[in-house]
CSV table of N, CA and C and ligand atoms in Angstrom, one decimal:
chain,number,residue,atom,x,y,z
A,1,MET,N,103.7,91.9,102.4
A,1,MET,CA,104.4,91.9,103.7
A,1,MET,C,105.1,93.2,103.9
A,2,ALA,N,104.9,93.8,105.1
A,2,ALA,CA,105.7,95.0,105.4
A,2,ALA,C,107.0,94.6,106.1
A,3,LEU,N,107.9,95.5,106.1
A,3,LEU,CA,109.2,95.4,106.8
A,3,LEU,C,108.9,95.1,108.3
A,4,GLU,N,109.5,94.2,108.9
A,4,GLU,CA,109.3,93.9,110.3
A,4,GLU,C,110.2,94.9,111.1
A,5,LEU,N,109.5,95.8,111.9
A,5,LEU,CA,110.3,96.8,112.7
A,5,LEU,C,110.6,96.1,114.0
A,6,ARG,N,111.7,95.6,114.2
A,6,ARG,CA,112.1,94.8,115.4
A,6,ARG,C,112.5,95.8,116.5
A,7,PRO,N,112.2,95.4,117.8
A,7,PRO,CA,112.3,96.4,118.9
A,7,PRO,C,113.6,96.6,119.5
A,8,ASN,N,114.6,95.8,119.1
A,8,ASN,CA,115.9,95.9,119.9
A,8,ASN,C,117.1,95.5,119.0
A,9,CYS,N,118.3,95.9,119.5
A,9,CYS,CA,119.5,95.6,118.8
A,9,CYS,C,119.9,94.1,119.2
A,10,GLU,N,120.1,93.3,118.3
A,10,GLU,CA,120.4,91.9,118.6
A,10,GLU,C,121.7,91.7,119.3
A,11,PHE,N,122.6,92.7,119.2
A,11,PHE,CA,123.9,92.6,119.8
A,11,PHE,C,123.9,93.1,121.3
A,12,CYS,N,123.5,94.3,121.5
A,12,CYS,CA,123.6,94.9,122.8
A,12,CYS,C,122.2,95.0,123.5
A,13,ASP,N,121.1,94.7,122.8
A,13,ASP,CA,119.8,94.6,123.3
A,13,ASP,C,119.2,96.0,123.7
A,14,ILE,N,119.8,97.1,123.2
A,14,ILE,CA,119.2,98.4,123.4
A,14,ILE,C,117.9,98.5,122.7
A,15,ASP,N,117.0,99.3,123.2
A,15,ASP,CA,115.7,99.5,122.5
A,15,ASP,C,115.9,100.3,121.2
A,16,LEU,N,115.2,99.8,120.2
A,16,LEU,CA,115.2,100.6,118.9
A,16,LEU,C,113.7,100.8,118.5
A,17,PRO,N,113.1,101.8,119.1
A,17,PRO,CA,111.7,102.1,118.7
A,17,PRO,C,111.6,102.4,117.2
A,18,PRO,N,110.4,102.3,116.7
A,18,PRO,CA,110.2,102.5,115.2
A,18,PRO,C,110.7,103.8,114.7
A,19,ASP,N,110.7,104.8,115.6
A,19,ASP,CA,111.2,106.1,115.1
A,19,ASP,C,112.7,106.4,115.4
A,20,SER,N,113.4,105.3,115.8
A,20,SER,CA,114.8,105.5,116.1
A,20,SER,C,115.6,105.8,114.8
A,21,LEU,N,116.5,106.7,114.9
A,21,LEU,CA,117.4,107.0,113.8
A,21,LEU,C,118.7,106.2,113.9
A,22,GLU,N,118.8,105.4,114.9
A,22,GLU,CA,120.0,104.5,115.2
A,22,GLU,C,119.8,103.1,114.6
A,23,ALA,N,118.6,102.7,114.2
A,23,ALA,CA,118.4,101.4,113.8
A,23,ALA,C,119.0,101.1,112.4
A,24,ARG,N,119.6,99.9,112.3
A,24,ARG,CA,120.2,99.5,111.1
A,24,ARG,C,119.7,98.1,110.8
A,25,ILE,N,119.4,97.8,109.5
A,25,ILE,CA,118.9,96.5,109.1
A,25,ILE,C,119.7,95.9,107.9
A,26,CYS,N,119.7,94.6,107.9
A,26,CYS,CA,120.2,93.9,106.7
A,26,CYS,C,119.0,93.5,105.8
A,27,THR,N,119.2,92.9,104.7
A,27,THR,CA,118.0,92.6,103.8
A,27,THR,C,117.1,91.6,104.4
A,28,PHE,N,117.6,90.8,105.5
A,28,PHE,CA,116.7,89.8,106.1
A,28,PHE,C,116.1,90.4,107.4
A,29,GLU,N,116.2,91.7,107.5
A,29,GLU,CA,115.6,92.5,108.7
A,29,GLU,C,116.3,92.2,110.0
A,30,CYS,N,117.5,91.6,110.0
A,30,CYS,CA,118.3,91.5,111.2
A,30,CYS,C,118.5,93.0,111.6
A,31,THR,N,118.4,93.3,112.9
A,31,THR,CA,118.3,94.6,113.3
A,31,THR,C,119.4,94.9,114.4
A,32,PHE,N,120.1,95.9,114.2
A,32,PHE,CA,121.2,96.3,115.2
A,32,PHE,C,121.2,97.8,115.3
A,33,CYS,N,121.9,98.3,116.4
A,33,CYS,CA,122.0,99.7,116.5
A,33,CYS,C,123.3,100.2,115.7
A,34,ALA,N,123.3,101.5,115.4
A,34,ALA,CA,124.4,102.0,114.6
A,34,ALA,C,125.7,101.8,115.2
A,35,SER,N,125.8,101.9,116.6
A,35,SER,CA,127.0,101.8,117.3
A,35,SER,C,127.6,100.4,117.2
A,36,CYS,N,126.7,99.4,117.4
A,36,CYS,CA,127.2,98.0,117.2
A,36,CYS,C,127.6,97.7,115.8
A,37,VAL,N,126.9,98.2,114.8
A,37,VAL,CA,127.2,97.9,113.4
A,37,VAL,C,128.6,98.4,113.1
A,38,GLU,N,128.9,99.6,113.7
A,38,GLU,CA,130.2,100.2,113.4
A,38,GLU,C,131.3,99.6,114.2
A,39,THR,N,131.1,99.5,115.5
A,39,THR,CA,132.2,99.1,116.4
A,39,THR,C,132.4,97.6,116.6
A,40,GLU,N,131.3,96.9,116.6
A,40,GLU,CA,131.3,95.4,116.9
A,40,GLU,C,131.3,94.6,115.6
A,41,LEU,N,130.5,95.1,114.6
A,41,LEU,CA,130.2,94.2,113.5
A,41,LEU,C,131.0,94.6,112.2
A,42,SER,N,131.5,95.8,112.2
A,42,SER,CA,132.2,96.3,111.0
A,42,SER,C,131.3,96.2,109.7
A,43,ASN,N,130.1,96.5,109.9
A,43,ASN,CA,129.1,96.4,108.8
A,43,ASN,C,129.0,95.0,108.1
A,44,VAL,N,129.2,94.0,109.0
A,44,VAL,CA,129.0,92.6,108.5
A,44,VAL,C,127.8,92.0,109.4
A,45,CYS,N,126.7,91.7,108.8
A,45,CYS,CA,125.6,91.1,109.6
A,45,CYS,C,126.1,89.7,110.0
A,46,PRO,N,126.1,89.4,111.4
A,46,PRO,CA,126.6,88.1,111.9
A,46,PRO,C,125.7,87.0,111.5
A,47,ASN,N,124.5,87.3,111.1
A,47,ASN,CA,123.5,86.2,110.7
A,47,ASN,C,123.6,85.8,109.2
A,48,CYS,N,123.9,86.8,108.4
A,48,CYS,CA,123.9,86.4,106.9
A,48,CYS,C,125.1,86.9,106.2
A,49,GLY,N,125.9,87.7,106.8
A,49,GLY,CA,127.1,88.2,106.1
A,49,GLY,C,126.9,89.4,105.2
A,50,GLY,N,125.7,89.9,105.1
A,50,GLY,CA,125.4,91.1,104.3
A,50,GLY,C,125.7,92.4,105.1
A,51,GLY,N,125.6,93.5,104.3
A,51,GLY,CA,125.8,94.8,105.0
A,51,GLY,C,124.5,95.4,105.5
A,52,PHE,N,124.7,96.6,106.1
A,52,PHE,CA,123.5,97.2,106.8
A,52,PHE,C,123.2,98.5,106.1
A,53,GLU,N,121.9,98.9,106.2
A,53,GLU,CA,121.5,100.3,105.9
A,53,GLU,C,120.6,100.8,107.0
A,54,LYS,N,120.4,102.1,106.9
A,54,LYS,CA,119.6,102.8,107.9
A,54,LYS,C,118.1,102.3,107.7
A,55,ARG,N,117.5,102.0,108.9
A,55,ARG,CA,116.1,101.5,108.8
A,55,ARG,C,115.2,102.7,108.5
A,56,PRO,N,114.3,102.6,107.5
A,56,PRO,CA,113.4,103.8,107.3
A,56,PRO,C,112.4,103.9,108.4
A,57,ILE,N,111.9,105.1,108.5
A,57,ILE,CA,110.8,105.4,109.5
A,57,ILE,C,109.5,105.2,108.9
A,58,ARG,N,108.7,104.4,109.5
A,58,ARG,CA,107.3,104.2,109.1
A,58,ARG,C,106.4,105.5,109.5
A,59,PRO,N,105.6,106.0,108.6
A,59,PRO,CA,104.9,107.2,108.9
A,59,PRO,C,103.9,107.0,110.1
A,60,LYS,N,103.9,107.9,111.0
A,60,LYS,CA,102.9,107.9,112.1
A,60,LYS,C,101.5,108.2,111.6
A,61,GLN,N,101.4,109.1,110.7
A,61,GLN,CA,100.1,109.5,110.2
A,61,GLN,C,99.7,108.6,109.0
A,62,GLU,N,98.4,108.4,109.0
A,62,GLU,CA,97.9,107.5,107.9
A,62,GLU,C,97.6,108.4,106.6
A,63,TRP,N,98.7,108.6,105.9
A,63,TRP,CA,98.6,109.5,104.7
A,63,TRP,C,97.9,108.7,103.6
A,64,ARG,N,98.0,107.4,103.6
A,64,ARG,CA,97.4,106.6,102.6
A,64,ARG,C,96.6,105.5,103.4
A,65,PRO,N,95.5,105.0,102.9
A,65,PRO,CA,94.7,104.1,103.7
A,65,PRO,C,95.4,102.9,104.2
A,66,GLY,N,95.4,102.6,105.5
A,66,GLY,CA,96.0,101.4,106.0
A,66,GLY,C,97.5,101.4,106.3
A,67,LEU,N,98.2,102.5,105.9
A,67,LEU,CA,99.6,102.4,105.9
A,67,LEU,C,100.2,103.5,106.9
A,68,SER,N,100.1,103.1,108.1
A,68,SER,CA,100.7,104.0,109.2
A,68,SER,C,101.2,103.0,110.3
A,69,LEU,N,101.9,103.6,111.2
A,69,LEU,CA,102.5,102.8,112.3
A,69,LEU,C,101.4,102.2,113.1
A,70,ALA,N,100.3,102.9,113.3
A,70,ALA,CA,99.2,102.4,114.1
A,70,ALA,C,98.5,101.2,113.4
A,71,LYS,N,98.3,101.3,112.1
A,71,LYS,CA,97.7,100.3,111.3
A,71,LYS,C,98.6,99.1,111.1
A,72,ARG,N,99.9,99.4,110.9
A,72,ARG,CA,100.9,98.3,110.7
A,72,ARG,C,101.9,98.4,111.8
A,73,PRO,N,101.6,98.0,113.0
A,73,PRO,CA,102.5,98.3,114.1
A,73,PRO,C,103.8,97.6,114.1
A,74,ALA,N,104.8,98.1,114.9
A,74,ALA,CA,106.1,97.5,115.0
A,74,ALA,C,106.0,96.2,115.7
A,75,SER,N,106.9,95.3,115.4
A,75,SER,CA,107.0,94.0,116.1
A,75,SER,C,107.4,94.2,117.6
A,76,THR,N,107.0,93.3,118.5
A,76,THR,CA,107.4,93.4,119.9
A,76,THR,C,108.2,92.1,120.2
A,77,THR,N,108.6,91.3,119.2
A,77,THR,CA,109.4,90.1,119.5
A,77,THR,C,110.9,90.5,119.5
A,78,ARG,N,111.5,90.4,120.6
A,78,ARG,CA,112.9,90.7,120.7
A,78,ARG,C,113.8,89.6,120.2
A,79,HIS,N,114.8,89.9,119.4
A,79,HIS,CA,115.6,88.9,118.8
A,79,HIS,C,117.0,89.0,119.5
A,80,GLN,N,117.6,87.8,119.6
A,80,GLN,CA,118.9,87.7,120.2
A,80,GLN,C,119.8,86.9,119.3
A,81,LEU,N,121.1,87.2,119.4
A,81,LEU,CA,122.1,86.5,118.5
A,81,LEU,C,122.1,85.0,118.8
A,82,SER,N,122.3,84.2,117.8
A,82,SER,CA,122.4,82.8,118.0
A,82,SER,C,123.9,82.3,117.8
A,83,TYR,N,124.8,83.3,117.7
A,83,TYR,CA,126.2,83.0,117.7
A,83,TYR,C,126.9,83.6,118.9
A,84,ASP,N,128.0,83.0,119.3
A,84,ASP,CA,128.7,83.7,120.5
A,84,ASP,C,129.6,84.8,119.9
A,85,LYS,N,130.1,85.6,120.9
A,85,LYS,CA,130.9,86.8,120.5
A,85,LYS,C,132.2,86.4,119.7
A,86,PRO,N,133.0,85.4,120.1
A,86,PRO,CA,134.2,85.1,119.4
A,86,PRO,C,133.8,84.6,117.9
A,87,ASP,N,132.8,83.9,117.8
A,87,ASP,CA,132.3,83.5,116.4
A,87,ASP,C,132.0,84.7,115.6
A,88,ILE,N,131.3,85.7,116.1
A,88,ILE,CA,130.9,86.9,115.4
A,88,ILE,C,132.1,87.7,115.0
A,89,SER,N,133.0,87.8,116.0
A,89,SER,CA,134.2,88.6,115.7
A,89,SER,C,135.0,88.0,114.6
A,90,ALA,N,135.2,86.7,114.6
A,90,ALA,CA,135.9,86.0,113.5
A,90,ALA,C,135.2,86.1,112.2
A,91,PHE,N,133.9,86.0,112.2
A,91,PHE,CA,133.1,86.2,111.0
A,91,PHE,C,133.2,87.6,110.4
A,92,SER,N,133.1,88.5,111.2
A,92,SER,CA,133.2,89.9,110.8
A,92,SER,C,134.6,90.3,110.3
A,93,THR,N,135.7,89.7,110.9
A,93,THR,CA,137.0,89.9,110.5
A,93,THR,C,137.2,89.3,109.1
A,94,ARG,N,136.6,88.2,108.9
A,94,ARG,CA,136.7,87.5,107.6
A,94,ARG,C,136.1,88.3,106.4
A,95,LEU,N,135.0,89.0,106.7
A,95,LEU,CA,134.2,89.6,105.6
A,95,LEU,C,134.3,91.1,105.5
A,96,ARG,N,134.8,91.8,106.6
A,96,ARG,CA,134.7,93.2,106.6
A,96,ARG,C,135.5,94.0,105.5
A,97,ASP,N,136.5,93.4,105.0
A,97,ASP,CA,137.3,94.1,103.9
A,97,ASP,C,136.7,93.9,102.5
A,98,THR,N,135.7,93.0,102.4
A,98,THR,CA,135.0,92.9,101.2
A,98,THR,C,133.7,93.7,101.2
A,99,PRO,N,133.5,94.6,100.3
A,99,PRO,CA,132.3,95.5,100.4
A,99,PRO,C,131.1,94.6,100.2
A,100,PRO,N,129.9,95.0,100.8
A,100,PRO,CA,128.7,94.2,100.7
A,100,PRO,C,128.4,93.9,99.2
A,101,VAL,N,128.6,94.7,98.3
A,101,VAL,CA,128.3,94.5,96.9
A,101,VAL,C,129.1,93.3,96.3
A,102,ALA,N,130.2,93.0,96.9
A,102,ALA,CA,131.0,91.9,96.4
A,102,ALA,C,131.0,90.6,97.3
A,103,ARG,N,130.1,90.6,98.3
A,103,ARG,CA,130.1,89.5,99.2
A,103,ARG,C,129.3,88.3,98.7
B,201,ZN,ZN1,123.7,97.5,119.7
B,202,ZN,ZN1,121.4,89.6,108.1
C-alpha cells in the first residue's frame, strides 16, 4: 500500500495537491495544511492525538517501474473533520505540551 495523498486540509479545506510543500500528515495519513497544524492544532492530530510531519512528494517521473504519480495517483476523496471546533481545541490544549514521542 502506498501513502494516500489526500487532496485537502481537513480543517480549512484548502487544496493540498500532491506536490504541495504545505501538506502535513500524521501516521494515519490524516492530512492538514502547515498553517492549521501550527495555529489551530498545535501539532496535535485531532483524530488520533499524534504529531505531524511534512508529507513527502511522490515523484512525477517514473524513475522505477510503476512508481510515479501517474501510475499511483493521488486520492480525490476529500476528508472533513468529525469533531467540532471546541472539541478539537480542548483536545489540542490537553496534548500540545506533551511531545509526540511521549504521547
Ligand atoms: Zn488548513
Ligand atoms: Zn491522526
